[in-house]
């Protein structure tokens, strides 16, 4: 009797486990399929004209703004992120009080919701520093947001570099700085790069942190102090107007393709990390 | 030789400054939010602000009570957890112990992709696929958020389950317990604190999520009346009204952000505590 009951229980849990696994992937495919189905019919050449008008609802300016926004925020976040990781792994003694505080604040930063970043960016960069609604305000806000991501992946990549590398370099008479730049950082490059690509994904998909920092102007920005909307903000604006939902879904398709590309690239780069230290 | 020494010291200083940047950022964020939000709470009155059920900035005198948004956020977060946790946990068990390697190679990037999809895209999906069935309602918000927190819960639970020593599994099976009985009675309980940490992080994601939620929830600023009716969250309140708010209204919105920030800090602290316990 109990054996039979146990068998049934096993069956039920087998079904639940397999079911949930399959459901997760079906949900993903359904979302992608749905967005493609809704958006692809609206992809026309006029969506890619360089100037946005209320007739063509072009996404091209937003796409260019997205690229500018990504480059600017990376330009700020990468030096800070990588250098702080260098300090934490190569210079600071572990257990150091400063290191502990840095870890706590980094974790805090990574938990802050994007709308709170948006509020802060609006209060500090837009109003206090008087940069106005601008691509610069947006980029710096996003740079703070992706800082923990770049820090963590750089730190992981740096600490995965075997100590033999450092000892060998010191043994040959190189100084600490030289060892860091010529030996350790190059060896950790793929891991750092994979983290940076993930950060690109965050920037590309971000909306809430940008609406009140970089604003929603739909043209190509002509200076860092000009307002501009990224693709994600463009989509949100279209949904608010409610007149061009089809174009909104078409933009979603473009955004989705970007994100899938970014994820694939990150996975591809991350795969190469294992090679270092083994055969070199 | 001396020049090299100077350069070494200079660069070490630079690295130190970079490392201090995250501390600086957190202090700056706290300071600017508090300085702009807390005075408003003082003017409105803490109790009136947190427990007032009326939010009507255009009334004379205006009323700034965010209780309905706090309740809205809690409802939709609880709903997301109810939907996301069972599916996420079962999926994590599937991925870590059951899934054939070939399928894993497809599923793992799939789950990562689920995490990478921007929240506006989830919002558009929700507007077209979920809202037509459930309307602009709390339920729609729960479903979309439940999907959005899946990758967080799956990822952290999966690594927690993988960290359980294989002796646990083998020992239980050797005693005659079935495979699934072992997984759910021995392995999952052993990974409990890691899984809990994943759930807490999921709660943080859900409470902080903005764009997808406002696109499917209707955003009425009133006490939630039913799961099938609309409601507004703390995050939604900020995004929807910040565009035109002025004076005390604007400050009250920033104060809403402060409340959200405090919630998140509490959640983060419990996450760190749970993660610490694991080690």
Coordinates of C-alpha atoms in Angstrom, one line a residue:
Chain A
X1 CA 0.0 0.0 0.0
X2 CA 2.6 2.5 1.1
X3 CA 4.9 1.4 -1.7
X4 CA 2.2 2.1 -4.2
X5 CA 1.5 5.5 -2.6
X6 CA 5.2 6.4 -2.8
X7 CA 5.3 5.4 -6.4
X8 CA 2.4 7.8 -7.1
X9 CA 4.1 10.6 -5.2
X10 CA 7.3 10.0 -7.2
X11 CA 5.3 10.3 -10.4
X12 CA 3.6 13.5 -9.3
X13 CA 6.9 15.2 -8.4
X14 CA 8.5 14.0 -11.6
X15 CA 5.7 15.6 -13.5
X16 CA 5.9 18.8 -11.5
X17 CA 9.7 19.1 -11.9
X18 CA 9.6 18.4 -15.7
X19 CA 6.5 20.5 -16.1
X20 CA 8.1 23.6 -14.4
X21 CA 11.3 23.2 -16.4
X22 CA 9.4 23.0 -19.7
X23 CA 7.0 25.8 -18.6
X24 CA 9.9 28.2 -18.0
X25 CA 11.2 27.7 -21.5
X26 CA 7.8 27.7 -23.1
X27 CA 7.1 31.1 -21.4
X28 CA 10.3 32.5 -22.9
X29 CA 9.5 31.2 -26.4
X30 CA 5.9 32.5 -26.1
X31 CA 7.1 36.0 -25.1
X32 CA 9.6 36.1 -28.0
X33 CA 7.1 34.6 -30.5
X34 CA 4.4 37.0 -29.4
X35 CA 6.6 40.1 -29.8
X36 CA 7.8 38.9 -33.2
X37 CA 4.2 38.2 -34.3
X38 CA 3.1 41.6 -33.2
X39 CA 6.1 43.6 -34.3
X40 CA 7.5 42.1 -37.5
X41 CA 4.6 43.2 -39.8
X42 CA 5.3 46.8 -38.8
X43 CA 9.0 46.8 -39.6
X44 CA 9.3 49.0 -42.7
X45 CA 12.1 51.1 -44.2
X46 CA 10.5 54.3 -42.9
X47 CA 11.1 53.1 -39.3
X48 CA 14.8 53.6 -40.0
X49 CA 14.9 57.1 -41.4
X50 CA 17.3 59.4 -39.6
X51 CA 14.7 62.0 -38.6
X52 CA 11.8 61.2 -36.3
X53 CA 8.4 62.7 -37.3
X54 CA 5.0 61.9 -35.9
X55 CA 4.2 60.2 -39.2
X56 CA 7.1 57.8 -39.7
X57 CA 7.7 57.2 -35.9
X58 CA 11.3 56.3 -36.8
X59 CA 13.3 54.4 -34.3
X60 CA 16.6 55.2 -35.9
X61 CA 17.3 58.3 -33.7
X62 CA 16.5 56.3 -30.6
X63 CA 18.8 53.5 -31.8
X64 CA 21.7 55.9 -32.3
X65 CA 21.0 57.5 -28.9
X66 CA 21.1 54.1 -27.4
X67 CA 24.5 53.5 -28.8
X68 CA 25.8 56.9 -27.6
X69 CA 24.2 56.3 -24.2
X70 CA 25.9 52.9 -24.0
X71 CA 29.3 54.2 -25.0
X72 CA 29.2 57.1 -22.6
X73 CA 28.1 55.1 -19.6
X74 CA 30.7 52.5 -20.3
X75 CA 33.4 55.1 -20.7
X76 CA 32.7 56.2 -17.1
X77 CA 31.9 52.9 -15.5
X78 CA 34.7 50.7 -17.0
X79 CA 37.7 52.7 -15.5
X80 CA 36.1 52.9 -12.1
X81 CA 34.9 49.3 -12.1
X82 CA 38.1 47.7 -13.4
X83 CA 40.4 49.9 -11.3
X84 CA 38.4 49.3 -8.1
X85 CA 38.6 45.5 -8.8
X86 CA 42.3 45.9 -9.3
X87 CA 42.6 47.6 -5.9
X88 CA 40.4 45.0 -4.2
X89 CA 42.2 41.9 -5.6
X90 CA 45.8 43.1 -6.1
X91 CA 46.4 45.8 -3.5
X92 CA 44.1 45.6 -0.5
X93 CA 44.7 43.0 2.2
X94 CA 41.7 40.7 2.6
X95 CA 39.7 41.3 5.7
X96 CA 40.6 45.0 5.5
X97 CA 37.9 47.2 6.9
X98 CA 37.8 49.4 3.8
X99 CA 37.3 46.3 1.6
X100 CA 34.4 45.2 3.7
X101 CA 32.7 48.6 3.4
X102 CA 33.3 48.6 -0.4
X103 CA 31.6 45.2 -0.6
X104 CA 28.6 46.3 1.4
X105 CA 28.1 49.5 -0.7
X106 CA 28.6 47.6 -3.9
X107 CA 25.9 45.1 -2.9
X108 CA 23.7 48.0 -1.9
X109 CA 24.1 49.6 -5.3
X110 CA 23.2 46.5 -7.1
X111 CA 20.0 46.2 -5.2
X112 CA 18.7 49.7 -5.7
X113 CA 15.8 49.7 -8.1
X114 CA 16.3 51.7 -11.3
X115 CA 13.5 54.2 -10.5
X116 CA 15.5 55.2 -7.4
X117 CA 18.5 55.8 -9.6
X118 CA 16.3 57.8 -11.8
X119 CA 15.2 60.0 -8.9
X120 CA 18.7 60.5 -7.7
X121 CA 19.9 61.3 -11.2
X122 CA 17.1 63.9 -11.5
X123 CA 17.9 65.5 -8.2
X124 CA 21.7 65.5 -8.5
X125 CA 22.8 65.6 -12.1
X126 CA 19.7 67.3 -13.7
X127 CA 18.9 69.8 -11.0
X128 CA 21.8 70.2 -8.5
X129 CA 24.6 70.2 -11.1
X130 CA 22.2 71.8 -13.6
X131 CA 23.0 69.5 -16.5
X132 CA 19.3 69.5 -17.4
X133 CA 17.6 66.6 -19.1
X134 CA 20.5 65.4 -21.1
X135 CA 22.2 62.3 -22.4
X136 CA 25.1 63.1 -20.0
X137 CA 22.9 63.1 -16.9
X138 CA 21.4 59.8 -18.1
X139 CA 24.8 58.2 -18.9
X140 CA 26.3 59.1 -15.5
X141 CA 23.2 57.8 -13.7
X142 CA 23.5 54.5 -15.7
X143 CA 27.2 54.3 -15.1
X144 CA 26.6 54.2 -11.3
X145 CA 23.9 51.6 -11.9
X146 CA 26.2 49.2 -13.9
X147 CA 29.3 49.9 -11.7
X148 CA 28.6 46.9 -9.3
X149 CA 28.1 44.6 -12.3
X150 CA 31.5 45.5 -13.8
X151 CA 33.2 45.5 -10.5
X152 CA 32.0 42.1 -9.6
X153 CA 32.8 40.4 -12.9
X154 CA 36.3 42.1 -13.0
X155 CA 37.0 41.0 -9.5
X156 CA 36.0 37.4 -10.3
X157 CA 38.1 37.4 -13.4
X158 CA 41.2 39.0 -11.6
X159 CA 41.1 36.6 -8.7
X160 CA 40.8 33.6 -11.2
X161 CA 44.3 34.5 -12.6
X162 CA 46.7 32.1 -11.0
X163 CA 49.3 33.5 -8.6
X164 CA 52.1 31.8 -10.7
X165 CA 51.5 34.6 -13.3
X166 CA 52.2 37.3 -10.8
X167 CA 55.2 35.5 -9.2
X168 CA 56.7 34.8 -12.6
X169 CA 56.5 38.5 -13.5
X170 CA 57.9 39.7 -10.2
X171 CA 60.7 37.1 -10.5
X172 CA 61.7 38.6 -13.9
X173 CA 62.0 42.0 -12.2
X174 CA 58.8 43.7 -13.2
X175 CA 57.2 46.0 -10.7
X176 CA 53.7 45.7 -9.3
X177 CA 52.1 48.1 -11.7
X178 CA 53.7 46.5 -14.7
X179 CA 52.6 43.1 -13.6
X180 CA 49.0 44.3 -13.2
X181 CA 48.8 46.0 -16.6
X182 CA 51.0 43.6 -18.7
X183 CA 50.2 40.2 -17.1
X184 CA 47.2 40.1 -14.8
X185 CA 44.7 42.4 -16.7
X186 CA 45.3 40.8 -20.1
X187 CA 44.8 37.3 -18.6
X188 CA 41.6 38.4 -17.0
X189 CA 40.4 40.3 -20.1
X190 CA 37.8 37.8 -21.3
X191 CA 36.0 37.7 -17.9
X192 CA 36.0 41.4 -17.6
X193 CA 34.7 41.7 -21.2
X194 CA 31.9 39.3 -20.5
X195 CA 30.8 41.5 -17.5
X196 CA 31.0 44.6 -19.7
X197 CA 28.7 43.0 -22.3
X198 CA 26.2 42.2 -19.6
X199 CA 26.4 45.8 -18.5
X200 CA 25.6 46.8 -22.1
X201 CA 22.5 44.7 -21.8
X202 CA 21.4 46.6 -18.7
X203 CA 21.9 50.0 -20.3
X204 CA 20.1 49.0 -23.5
X205 CA 17.1 47.7 -21.6
X206 CA 16.9 50.5 -19.1
X207 CA 13.9 52.8 -18.9
X208 CA 12.9 54.0 -15.4
X209 CA 16.3 55.5 -14.7
X210 CA 16.3 57.5 -17.9
X211 CA 12.9 59.1 -18.2
X212 CA 13.7 61.8 -15.7
X213 CA 17.4 62.1 -16.4
X214 CA 18.0 62.0 -20.2
X215 CA 14.4 62.9 -21.0
X216 CA 12.3 61.8 -24.0
X217 CA 13.3 63.9 -27.0
X218 CA 13.0 61.7 -30.1
X219 CA 15.9 63.2 -32.2
X220 CA 19.6 62.4 -32.5
X221 CA 21.3 64.4 -29.7
X222 CA 23.8 67.0 -31.1
X223 CA 25.7 67.5 -27.8
X224 CA 26.1 65.7 -24.5
X225 CA 23.8 68.3 -22.9
X226 CA 21.0 67.5 -25.4
X227 CA 18.1 65.4 -24.3
X228 CA 17.6 62.0 -26.1
X229 CA 15.5 58.9 -25.7
X230 CA 16.9 55.4 -26.0
X231 CA 15.0 52.5 -27.7
X232 CA 13.5 51.4 -24.4
X233 CA 12.3 54.9 -23.5
X234 CA 11.1 55.3 -27.0
X235 CA 8.9 52.2 -26.6
X236 CA 7.5 53.5 -23.3
X237 CA 6.7 56.9 -24.9
X238 CA 4.9 55.1 -27.7
X239 CA 2.9 53.0 -25.3
X240 CA 1.9 56.2 -23.4
X241 CA 0.7 57.9 -26.5
X242 CA -1.2 54.8 -27.5
X243 CA -1.4 55.8 -31.2
X244 CA 1.5 53.8 -32.6
X245 CA 1.4 50.5 -30.8
X246 CA 2.4 48.6 -33.9
X247 CA 5.6 50.7 -34.2
X248 CA 6.1 50.1 -30.5
X249 CA 6.1 46.3 -31.1
X250 CA 8.4 46.7 -34.0
X251 CA 10.8 48.6 -31.7
X252 CA 10.4 45.8 -29.2
X253 CA 11.6 43.4 -32.0
X254 CA 14.7 45.5 -32.6
X255 CA 15.4 45.7 -28.9
X256 CA 14.9 42.0 -28.4
X257 CA 17.3 41.1 -31.3
X258 CA 19.9 43.4 -29.7
X259 CA 19.4 41.8 -26.3
X260 CA 19.6 38.2 -27.7
X261 CA 22.8 39.2 -29.6
X262 CA 24.3 40.8 -26.4
X263 CA 23.5 37.7 -24.3
X264 CA 25.0 35.3 -27.0
X265 CA 28.1 37.4 -27.2
X266 CA 28.6 37.4 -23.5
X267 CA 28.1 33.7 -23.2
X268 CA 30.6 33.1 -26.1
X269 CA 33.2 35.3 -24.4
X270 CA 32.6 33.8 -21.0
X271 CA 33.2 30.3 -22.4
X272 CA 36.8 31.3 -23.3
X273 CA 37.7 32.2 -19.7
X274 CA 38.4 28.6 -18.8
X275 CA 41.2 28.5 -21.4
X276 CA 43.4 30.9 -19.5
X277 CA 45.8 29.5 -16.9
X278 CA 45.4 26.0 -18.2
X279 CA 47.3 26.1 -21.5
X280 CA 49.3 29.3 -21.1
Chain B
X1 CA 64.1 54.1 -10.0
X2 CA 62.6 56.9 -8.0
X3 CA 60.4 57.9 -10.9
X4 CA 59.0 54.3 -11.0
X5 CA 58.3 54.5 -7.3
X6 CA 56.3 57.7 -7.7
X7 CA 54.3 56.2 -10.6
X8 CA 53.6 53.1 -8.5
X9 CA 52.3 55.1 -5.7
X10 CA 50.3 57.4 -7.9
X11 CA 48.5 54.5 -9.6
X12 CA 47.8 52.8 -6.3
X13 CA 46.2 56.0 -5.2
X14 CA 44.1 56.0 -8.3
X15 CA 43.0 52.4 -7.8
X16 CA 42.1 53.3 -4.2
X17 CA 40.0 56.3 -5.4
X18 CA 38.2 54.1 -7.9
X19 CA 37.4 51.6 -5.1
X20 CA 36.1 54.4 -3.0
X21 CA 33.7 55.5 -5.8
X22 CA 31.0 53.0 -4.8
X23 CA 31.0 54.2 -1.2
X24 CA 30.9 57.8 -2.5
X25 CA 28.0 56.9 -4.8
X26 CA 25.9 55.3 -2.0
X27 CA 26.5 58.2 0.4
X28 CA 25.5 60.7 -2.3
X29 CA 22.4 58.8 -3.3
X30 CA 21.3 58.5 0.4
X31 CA 22.0 62.1 1.0
X32 CA 20.2 63.5 -2.0
X33 CA 17.1 61.3 -1.6
X34 CA 16.8 62.0 2.1
X35 CA 17.5 65.8 1.8
X36 CA 14.8 66.1 -0.8
X37 CA 12.3 63.6 0.5
X38 CA 12.4 63.8 4.3
X39 CA 11.3 67.4 4.7
X40 CA 8.1 66.6 2.8
X41 CA 7.4 63.7 5.2
X42 CA 7.9 66.2 8.0
X43 CA 5.4 68.7 6.4
X44 CA 2.8 66.1 5.7
X45 CA 3.3 64.2 8.9
X46 CA 4.9 60.7 9.0
X47 CA 1.7 58.9 10.1
X48 CA -0.5 60.8 7.6
X49 CA 2.0 60.0 4.8
X50 CA 2.5 56.3 5.5
X51 CA -1.0 55.4 6.7
X52 CA -3.1 57.9 4.9
X53 CA -5.3 56.1 2.4
X54 CA -6.1 59.2 0.2
X55 CA -3.7 60.4 -2.5
X56 CA -5.2 63.4 -4.2
X57 CA -2.6 66.1 -4.9
X58 CA -5.1 68.2 -6.8
X59 CA -7.5 68.5 -3.9
X60 CA -7.6 71.6 -1.7
X61 CA -6.0 70.9 0.7
X62 CA -4.1 68.2 -1.1
X63 CA -3.9 64.8 0.5
X64 CA -0.6 62.8 0.4
X65 CA -1.2 59.3 1.8
X66 CA 0.7 56.5 0.3
X67 CA -0.9 53.6 2.2
X68 CA -2.8 52.4 -0.9
X69 CA 0.5 52.3 -2.9
X70 CA 2.3 50.4 -0.1
X71 CA -0.5 47.9 -0.1
X72 CA -0.5 47.8 -3.9
X73 CA 3.2 47.1 -4.0
X74 CA 2.8 44.4 -1.3
X75 CA -0.1 42.7 -3.1
X76 CA 1.6 42.5 -6.4
X77 CA 4.9 41.4 -4.9
X78 CA 3.2 38.7 -2.9
X79 CA 1.4 37.6 -6.0
X80 CA 4.6 37.5 -8.0
X81 CA 6.2 35.3 -5.3
X82 CA 3.2 32.9 -5.3
X83 CA 3.5 32.5 -9.0
X84 CA 7.3 32.7 -9.4
X85 CA 8.6 30.7 -6.4
X86 CA 7.1 27.3 -7.1
X87 CA 7.8 27.4 -10.8
X88 CA 11.3 28.8 -10.2
X89 CA 12.1 26.2 -7.5
X90 CA 10.9 23.2 -9.5
X91 CA 12.8 24.6 -12.5
X92 CA 16.0 24.9 -10.4
X93 CA 15.7 21.3 -9.3
X94 CA 15.1 20.3 -12.8
X95 CA 18.1 22.2 -14.1
X96 CA 20.5 21.1 -11.4
X97 CA 19.5 17.4 -11.0
X98 CA 17.2 16.1 -13.7
X99 CA 17.8 17.9 -17.0
X100 CA 19.8 16.0 -19.6
X101 CA 23.0 17.9 -20.6
X102 CA 21.8 18.5 -24.1
X103 CA 18.7 20.2 -23.0
X104 CA 20.6 22.1 -20.3
X105 CA 22.7 23.7 -23.0
X106 CA 19.5 25.2 -24.4
X107 CA 17.7 25.9 -21.2
X108 CA 20.4 27.7 -19.3
X109 CA 20.9 30.5 -21.9
X110 CA 17.1 30.6 -22.2
X111 CA 16.8 31.4 -18.5
X112 CA 19.6 34.0 -18.8
X113 CA 17.8 35.5 -21.7
X114 CA 14.6 35.8 -19.6
X115 CA 16.7 37.9 -17.2
X116 CA 18.0 40.0 -20.1
X117 CA 14.7 41.0 -21.6
X118 CA 14.1 44.7 -20.8
X119 CA 11.2 45.5 -18.6
X120 CA 9.4 47.6 -21.2
X121 CA 9.3 44.6 -23.5
X122 CA 7.7 42.6 -20.7
X123 CA 5.3 45.5 -20.4
X124 CA 4.4 45.4 -24.1
X125 CA 4.0 41.6 -23.8
X126 CA 1.8 42.0 -20.8
X127 CA -0.4 44.7 -22.5
X128 CA -1.0 42.4 -25.5
X129 CA -1.1 38.9 -24.0
X130 CA -2.2 39.3 -20.3
X131 CA -4.3 42.4 -20.1
X132 CA -6.9 41.2 -22.7
X133 CA -7.6 38.3 -20.4
X134 CA -7.3 39.8 -16.9
X135 CA -7.7 43.5 -17.6
X136 CA -5.5 46.2 -16.2
X137 CA -5.4 44.6 -12.8
X138 CA -3.3 43.4 -9.9
X139 CA -3.5 39.9 -11.3
X140 CA -1.9 41.0 -14.6
X141 CA 0.9 42.7 -12.6
X142 CA 1.4 39.5 -10.6
X143 CA 1.7 37.3 -13.7
X144 CA 4.2 39.6 -15.4
X145 CA 6.3 40.1 -12.3
X146 CA 6.1 36.4 -11.5
X147 CA 7.8 35.7 -14.9
X148 CA 10.3 38.5 -14.4
X149 CA 11.6 37.2 -11.1
X150 CA 11.9 33.6 -12.4
X151 CA 15.5 33.9 -13.6
X152 CA 16.6 35.4 -10.2
X153 CA 15.0 32.6 -8.3
X154 CA 16.1 29.9 -10.7
X155 CA 19.7 31.1 -10.8
X156 CA 20.3 31.4 -7.1
X157 CA 18.4 28.3 -6.2
X158 CA 20.2 26.3 -8.8
X159 CA 23.6 27.1 -7.5
X160 CA 22.4 26.5 -3.9
X161 CA 21.2 23.0 -4.9
X162 CA 24.4 22.3 -6.8
X163 CA 26.4 23.2 -3.7
X164 CA 24.7 20.4 -1.6
X165 CA 27.2 17.6 -1.3
X166 CA 26.3 14.6 -3.4
X167 CA 26.6 12.3 -0.4
X168 CA 23.2 13.6 0.8
X169 CA 21.6 12.4 -2.3
X170 CA 23.4 9.1 -2.5
X171 CA 22.9 8.4 1.2
X172 CA 19.1 9.0 0.9
X173 CA 18.8 6.8 -2.2
X174 CA 20.9 4.1 -0.6
X175 CA 18.3 4.0 2.3
X176 CA 15.7 3.2 -0.3
X177 CA 14.1 6.6 -0.8
X178 CA 13.0 7.4 -4.4
X179 CA 14.8 9.9 -6.5
X180 CA 12.2 12.7 -6.2
X181 CA 11.5 12.0 -2.6
X182 CA 15.3 12.5 -2.0
X183 CA 15.4 15.6 -4.0
X184 CA 12.5 17.3 -2.2
X185 CA 13.0 15.9 1.3
X186 CA 16.8 15.9 1.5
X187 CA 18.5 18.0 -1.1
X188 CA 16.1 21.0 -1.3
X189 CA 15.9 21.4 2.5
X190 CA 19.8 21.3 2.7
X191 CA 19.9 24.2 0.2
X192 CA 17.2 26.1 2.1
X193 CA 19.1 29.2 3.0
X194 CA 20.4 29.7 -0.5
X195 CA 16.9 29.3 -1.9
X196 CA 15.6 31.7 0.7
X197 CA 18.2 34.2 -0.4
X198 CA 17.1 33.8 -4.0
X199 CA 13.4 34.5 -2.9
X200 CA 14.4 37.6 -0.9
X201 CA 16.3 38.9 -4.0
X202 CA 13.2 38.1 -6.1
X203 CA 11.1 40.2 -3.6
X204 CA 13.5 43.1 -4.0
X205 CA 13.3 42.8 -7.8
X206 CA 9.5 42.7 -7.7
X207 CA 9.1 45.7 -5.3
X208 CA 11.5 47.8 -7.4
X209 CA 10.2 46.9 -10.8
X210 CA 8.5 49.9 -12.4
X211 CA 7.9 50.0 -16.1
X212 CA 6.3 46.6 -16.8
X213 CA 4.0 47.0 -13.8
X214 CA 2.6 50.4 -14.7
X215 CA 1.9 49.2 -18.2
X216 CA -0.4 46.4 -17.0
X217 CA -1.9 47.5 -13.7
X218 CA -4.1 50.5 -14.4
X219 CA -2.5 52.6 -11.7
X220 CA -5.6 53.9 -9.9
X221 CA -4.5 55.7 -6.7
X222 CA -6.9 54.0 -4.3
X223 CA -6.9 51.1 -1.9
X224 CA -6.9 47.9 -3.9
X225 CA -10.4 46.5 -3.9
X226 CA -10.0 43.2 -5.8
X227 CA -7.4 41.2 -7.6
X228 CA -9.2 41.8 -10.8
X229 CA -9.2 45.6 -10.4
X230 CA -6.3 48.0 -10.9
X231 CA -4.0 49.4 -8.3
X232 CA -0.9 51.6 -8.1
X233 CA 2.5 50.7 -6.7
X234 CA 5.1 52.9 -5.1
X235 CA 7.3 52.8 -8.2
X236 CA 4.3 53.6 -10.5
X237 CA 3.4 56.6 -8.4
X238 CA 6.8 58.2 -9.0
X239 CA 7.0 57.6 -12.7
X240 CA 3.4 58.6 -13.5
X241 CA 3.3 61.9 -11.6
X242 CA 6.9 63.1 -11.6
X243 CA 6.5 64.6 -15.1
X244 CA 4.2 67.3 -14.0
X245 CA 4.5 67.5 -10.2
X246 CA 5.6 70.7 -8.5
X247 CA 6.3 71.9 -4.9
X248 CA 5.1 69.7 -2.1
X249 CA 3.6 67.2 -4.6
X250 CA 7.0 66.7 -6.2
X251 CA 8.6 66.4 -2.8
X252 CA 6.0 63.8 -1.7
X253 CA 6.9 61.8 -4.8
X254 CA 10.6 61.9 -3.8
X255 CA 9.5 60.8 -0.3
X256 CA 7.7 57.9 -2.0
X257 CA 11.1 57.0 -3.4
X258 CA 12.6 57.3 0.1
X259 CA 10.1 54.8 1.4
X260 CA 10.9 52.5 -1.5
X261 CA 14.6 52.9 -0.8
X262 CA 14.1 52.0 2.9
X263 CA 12.2 48.9 1.9
X264 CA 15.0 47.8 -0.5
X265 CA 17.6 48.4 2.2
X266 CA 15.8 46.2 4.6
X267 CA 15.4 43.5 1.9
X268 CA 19.1 43.8 1.0
X269 CA 20.1 43.4 4.6
X270 CA 18.1 40.3 5.0
X271 CA 19.6 38.9 1.8
X272 CA 23.1 39.5 3.1
X273 CA 22.2 37.9 6.4
X274 CA 20.8 34.8 4.6
X275 CA 23.8 34.6 2.4
X276 CA 26.1 34.9 5.4
X277 CA 24.4 32.1 7.1
X278 CA 25.1 29.8 4.2
X279 CA 28.8 30.1 4.7

